[in-house]
XYZ file of N, CA and C in Angstrom:
426
model
N 23.617 10.263 10.935
C 22.740 10.116 9.778
C 22.376 8.649 9.577
N 23.293 7.760 9.914
C 23.031 6.337 9.690
C 21.938 5.777 10.597
N 21.819 6.299 11.821
C 20.822 5.760 12.749
C 19.398 5.923 12.212
N 18.968 7.128 11.807
C 17.607 7.228 11.252
C 17.425 6.412 9.973
N 18.448 6.344 9.143
C 18.342 5.550 7.914
C 18.195 4.069 8.270
N 18.879 3.617 9.323
C 18.734 2.232 9.774
C 17.310 1.968 10.271
N 16.734 2.948 10.962
C 15.340 2.805 11.401
C 14.438 2.661 10.178
N 14.707 3.438 9.145
C 13.957 3.298 7.908
C 14.123 1.914 7.306
N 15.300 1.337 7.465
C 15.547 -0.020 6.979
C 14.677 -1.044 7.682
N 14.385 -0.814 8.969
C 13.484 -1.710 9.700
C 12.118 -1.693 9.031
N 11.675 -0.488 8.668
C 10.383 -0.373 7.989
C 10.351 -1.118 6.679
N 11.475 -1.171 5.996
C 11.531 -1.854 4.702
C 11.324 -3.367 4.843
N 11.502 -3.892 6.045
C 11.282 -5.320 6.276
C 9.798 -5.688 6.223
N 8.944 -4.686 6.396
C 7.501 -4.906 6.436
C 6.863 -4.265 5.208
N 6.708 -5.029 4.173
C 6.140 -4.540 2.921
C 4.615 -4.577 2.999
N 3.950 -3.669 2.291
C 2.483 -3.608 2.358
C 1.797 -4.923 2.007
N 2.123 -5.528 0.895
C 1.579 -6.836 0.529
C 0.098 -6.842 0.197
N -0.445 -8.058 0.076
C -1.832 -8.261 -0.344
C -2.826 -7.707 0.667
N -2.517 -7.850 1.957
C -3.421 -7.339 2.995
C -3.665 -5.851 2.801
N -2.610 -5.094 2.632
C -2.724 -3.644 2.460
C -3.427 -3.313 1.145
N -3.120 -4.057 0.093
C -3.738 -3.805 -1.212
C -5.253 -3.975 -1.141
N -5.721 -4.852 -0.263
C -7.152 -5.104 -0.142
C -7.903 -4.115 0.734
N -7.197 -3.231 1.407
C -7.854 -2.258 2.284
C -8.475 -1.116 1.484
N -9.564 -0.571 1.997
C -10.131 0.660 1.451
C -9.230 1.809 1.875
N -8.924 2.701 0.945
C -8.042 3.828 1.235
C -8.701 5.126 0.812
N -8.331 6.224 1.457
C -8.916 7.512 1.089
C -8.390 7.981 -0.264
N -9.082 8.914 -0.893
C -8.659 9.392 -2.211
C -7.291 10.071 -2.205
N -6.842 10.560 -1.042
C -5.553 11.246 -0.989
C -4.380 10.301 -0.698
N -4.648 9.014 -0.723
C -3.580 8.023 -0.523
C -2.699 7.975 -1.774
N -1.388 8.231 -1.621
C -0.520 8.211 -2.806
C -0.184 6.781 -3.224
N 0.405 6.622 -4.406
C 0.878 5.288 -4.807
C 1.969 4.811 -3.840
N 2.073 3.514 -3.682
C 3.082 2.948 -2.774
C 4.495 3.416 -3.113
N 4.763 3.687 -4.376
C 6.107 4.083 -4.801
C 6.542 5.431 -4.228
N 5.636 6.213 -3.701
C 5.966 7.524 -3.134
C 6.606 7.391 -1.750
N 6.175 6.401 -0.988
C 6.573 6.314 0.411
C 8.073 6.110 0.613
N 8.681 5.214 -0.140
C 10.115 4.934 0.030
C 10.991 6.168 -0.150
N 10.886 6.866 -1.269
C 11.723 8.054 -1.462
C 11.455 9.165 -0.431
N 10.181 9.367 -0.082
C 9.874 10.423 0.890
C 10.467 10.077 2.242
N 10.241 8.859 2.711
C 10.777 8.472 4.015
C 12.300 8.479 4.015
N 12.921 8.051 2.935
C 14.388 8.075 2.872
C 14.900 9.498 3.023
N 14.313 10.427 2.299
C 14.729 11.834 2.402
C 14.505 12.368 3.819
N 13.377 12.007 4.434
C 13.090 12.486 5.783
C 14.060 11.897 6.807
N 14.391 10.619 6.675
C 15.346 10.004 7.604
C 16.734 10.646 7.468
N 17.158 10.908 6.258
C 18.450 11.576 6.050
C 18.408 12.971 6.661
N 17.323 13.701 6.420
C 17.189 15.048 6.976
C 17.213 15.017 8.506
N 16.526 14.048 9.114
C 16.551 13.921 10.574
C 17.968 13.686 11.075
N 18.708 12.857 10.358
C 20.093 12.596 10.741
C 20.937 13.852 10.673
N 20.748 14.654 9.636
C 21.485 15.914 9.505
C 21.119 16.845 10.657
N 19.830 16.930 10.986
C 19.389 17.785 12.089
C 20.027 17.343 13.406
N 20.022 16.044 13.671
C 20.621 15.536 14.907
C 22.128 15.812 14.944
N 22.780 15.659 13.811
C 24.218 15.945 13.727
C 24.492 17.417 14.041
N 23.656 18.298 13.518
C 23.832 19.733 13.778
C 23.691 20.032 15.272
N 22.749 19.386 15.925
C 22.580 19.582 17.370
C 23.748 18.961 18.121
N 24.172 17.794 17.687
C 25.305 17.108 18.323
C 26.549 18.002 18.339
N 26.745 18.762 17.278
C 27.918 19.634 17.172
C 27.932 20.718 18.254
N 26.815 20.936 18.915
C 26.727 21.947 19.972
C 26.934 21.313 21.348
N 27.953 20.518 21.492
C 28.308 19.983 22.802
C 28.073 18.507 23.000
N 27.654 17.806 21.954
C 27.473 16.355 22.057
C 26.405 15.972 23.064
N 26.461 14.730 23.480
C 25.481 14.192 24.417
C 25.532 14.929 25.760
N 26.722 15.318 26.196
C 26.871 15.971 27.500
C 26.047 17.255 27.595
N 26.022 18.055 26.532
C 25.303 19.336 26.575
C 23.924 19.270 25.933
N 23.683 18.283 25.101
C 22.417 18.220 24.362
C 21.614 16.956 24.684
N 21.751 16.487 25.903
C 21.087 15.248 26.326
C 19.564 15.305 26.110
N 18.941 16.417 26.499
C 17.483 16.527 26.358
C 17.064 16.499 24.887
N 17.693 17.328 24.073
C 17.336 17.396 22.654
C 17.583 16.057 21.967
N 18.743 15.482 22.199
C 19.074 14.217 21.540
C 18.274 13.059 22.126
N 17.940 13.135 23.408
C 17.091 12.114 24.020
C 15.696 12.106 23.401
N 15.147 13.313 23.193
C 13.847 13.414 22.507
C 13.938 12.872 21.085
N 15.029 13.197 20.418
C 15.244 12.696 19.062
C 15.223 11.164 19.044
N 15.958 10.552 19.970
C 16.000 9.089 20.028
C 14.637 8.501 20.386
N 13.904 9.169 21.267
C 12.578 8.678 21.667
C 11.616 8.702 20.475
N 11.617 9.803 19.711
C 10.714 9.860 18.557
C 11.143 8.871 17.486
N 12.440 8.654 17.365
C 12.943 7.690 16.385
C 12.533 6.262 16.772
N 12.576 5.963 18.072
C 12.151 4.641 18.547
C 10.663 4.434 18.287
N 9.859 5.449 18.584
C 8.420 5.352 18.323
C 8.164 5.196 16.825
N 8.950 5.894 16.018
C 8.844 5.794 14.564
C 9.149 4.366 14.101
N 10.154 3.752 14.698
C 10.555 2.392 14.310
C 9.460 1.367 14.602
N 8.584 1.679 15.529
C 7.527 0.739 15.926
C 6.320 0.805 14.984
N 6.103 1.953 14.342
C 4.876 2.128 13.560
C 4.730 1.090 12.444
N 5.741 0.905 11.624
C 5.622 -0.001 10.479
C 5.343 -1.440 10.903
N 6.059 -1.985 11.903
C 5.698 -3.331 12.355
C 4.270 -3.415 12.915
N 3.808 -2.340 13.557
C 2.425 -2.347 14.055
C 1.432 -2.348 12.901
N 1.619 -1.422 11.963
C 0.655 -1.248 10.883
C 0.698 -2.414 9.898
N 1.877 -2.673 9.334
C 1.986 -3.696 8.293
C 2.240 -5.094 8.845
N 3.025 -5.193 9.921
C 3.339 -6.503 10.475
C 2.180 -7.089 11.267
N 1.731 -6.369 12.298
C 0.649 -6.849 13.162
C -0.733 -6.509 12.609
N -0.784 -5.647 11.596
C -2.037 -5.177 11.010
C -2.954 -4.587 12.086
N -2.308 -3.884 13.032
C -2.997 -3.265 14.167
C -3.155 -1.772 13.879
N -4.165 -1.443 13.096
C -4.345 -0.070 12.633
C -4.561 0.917 13.781
N -5.327 0.525 14.783
C -5.587 1.401 15.925
C -4.341 1.652 16.754
N -3.586 0.605 17.028
C -2.339 0.783 17.789
C -1.327 1.590 16.989
N -1.293 1.378 15.672
C -0.396 2.163 14.822
C -0.787 3.640 14.862
N -2.088 3.918 14.868
C -2.554 5.301 14.945
C -2.138 5.933 16.276
N -2.295 5.204 17.370
C -1.872 5.718 18.681
C -0.370 5.976 18.699
N 0.393 5.073 18.095
C 1.840 5.266 18.018
C 2.176 6.502 17.189
N 1.443 6.727 16.138
C 1.680 7.892 15.285
C 1.421 9.194 16.041
N 0.396 9.207 16.877
C 0.153 10.385 17.723
C 1.355 10.620 18.637
N 1.875 9.544 19.222
C 3.060 9.658 20.071
C 4.257 10.178 19.279
N 4.459 9.661 18.080
C 5.565 10.130 17.227
C 5.438 11.631 16.981
N 4.230 12.082 16.666
C 4.021 13.503 16.372
C 4.340 14.361 17.590
N 3.871 13.952 18.752
C 4.160 14.711 19.976
C 5.664 14.761 20.224
N 6.324 13.615 20.147
C 7.769 13.567 20.392
C 8.555 14.324 19.322
N 8.120 14.225 18.073
C 8.808 14.943 16.993
C 8.631 16.450 17.150
N 7.455 16.884 17.579
C 7.231 18.322 17.806
C 8.104 18.820 18.956
N 8.194 18.038 20.019
C 9.069 18.413 21.139
C 10.537 18.432 20.701
N 10.902 17.468 19.876
C 12.266 17.426 19.349
C 12.541 18.660 18.499
N 11.628 18.985 17.614
C 11.802 20.160 16.742
C 11.955 21.427 17.567
N 11.130 21.557 18.580
C 11.206 22.747 19.449
C 12.553 22.825 20.153
N 13.000 21.704 20.669
C 14.285 21.681 21.383
C 15.438 21.887 20.407
N 15.371 21.254 19.233
C 16.406 21.456 18.214
C 16.463 22.923 17.801
N 15.298 23.554 17.629
C 15.227 24.965 17.233
C 15.968 25.838 18.242
N 15.827 25.511 19.529
C 16.493 26.298 20.581
C 18.009 26.177 20.501
N 18.482 25.065 19.970
C 19.928 24.830 19.864
C 20.459 25.325 18.521
N 19.733 25.007 17.445
C 20.180 25.306 16.090
C 18.934 25.470 15.226
N 18.671 26.679 14.780
C 17.433 26.949 14.047
C 17.312 26.130 12.766
N 18.416 25.873 12.115
C 18.361 25.045 10.899
C 17.925 23.623 11.259
N 18.488 23.089 12.327
C 18.110 21.738 12.764
C 16.625 21.674 13.100
N 16.128 22.686 13.787
C 14.702 22.729 14.100
C 13.862 22.846 12.851
N 14.309 23.681 11.913
C 13.583 23.860 10.658
C 13.544 22.607 9.811
N 14.601 21.822 9.892
C 14.651 20.566 9.133
C 13.517 19.635 9.558
N 13.055 19.766 10.789
C 11.990 18.896 11.291
C 10.606 19.290 10.773
N 10.447 20.479 10.213
C 9.132 20.931 9.760
C 8.555 20.022 8.665
N 9.286 19.700 7.597
C 8.705 18.785 6.593
C 8.355 17.419 7.182
N 9.161 16.944 8.115
C 8.889 15.676 8.791
C 7.558 15.763 9.543
N 7.356 16.857 10.268
C 6.103 17.023 11.005
C 4.906 17.109 10.060
N 5.066 17.810 8.959
C 3.982 17.899 7.963
C 3.661 16.503 7.423
N 4.691 15.743 7.098
C 4.485 14.389 6.579
C 3.832 13.498 7.633
N 4.227 13.650 8.889
C 3.616 12.861 9.963
C 2.125 13.177 10.094
N 1.757 14.436 9.958
C 0.343 14.805 10.023
C -0.427 14.210 8.843
N 0.211 14.217 7.686
C -0.387 13.578 6.503
C -0.546 12.074 6.763
N 0.496 11.446 7.303
C 0.436 10.016 7.622
C -0.660 9.734 8.648
N -0.827 10.634 9.596
C -1.894 10.489 10.593
C -3.263 10.486 9.910
N -3.446 11.398 8.949
C -4.729 11.442 8.232
C -4.957 10.151 7.448
N -3.902 9.629 6.847
C -4.028 8.364 6.108
C -4.354 7.206 7.043
N -3.594 7.091 8.129
C -3.795 5.997 9.080
C -5.211 6.053 9.654
N -5.662 7.257 10.051
C -6.999 7.404 10.625
C -8.075 7.055 9.598
N -7.902 7.513 8.364
C -8.894 7.222 7.313
C -8.941 5.735 7.012
N -7.800 5.096 6.928
C -7.773 3.655 6.640
C -8.418 2.883 7.786
N -8.151 3.279 9.018
C -8.799 2.647 10.160
C -10.315 2.829 10.071
N -10.756 4.035 9.777
C -12.192 4.346 9.676
C -12.868 3.552 8.554
N -12.199 3.494 7.418
C -12.795 2.835 6.244
C -12.803 1.309 6.345
N -11.958 0.776 7.224
C -11.847 -0.683 7.301
C -12.266 -1.197 8.668
């Protein structure tokens, strides 16, 4: 559980700031105060899902599922520095597509091992699709 929460901590190093405040945003963009609690809950949920899969034989038996989990988590860790740090909206959007693909593969593999673990990934995937719409709209508008 601590690993995904630590990845979320990396994101906290890159605050939106004045640059982000000056961007045009779509009408469905929530207040900044929504992002922290939602991401925290999602990171904790991802950790619980990974723990549930880990209980089915650890790394030795769940290498593929846990490897996908780590890959999507690594891609997730890159998005915030790309978007807020480098202000590279297009690269952040491409990274988000990669996160979604890896998270979907992770969810599918987790589902095969533990249906609850796979189900835990559904809200994360929904949020990622929402984030994709926001990132794409902000790129388009700016």
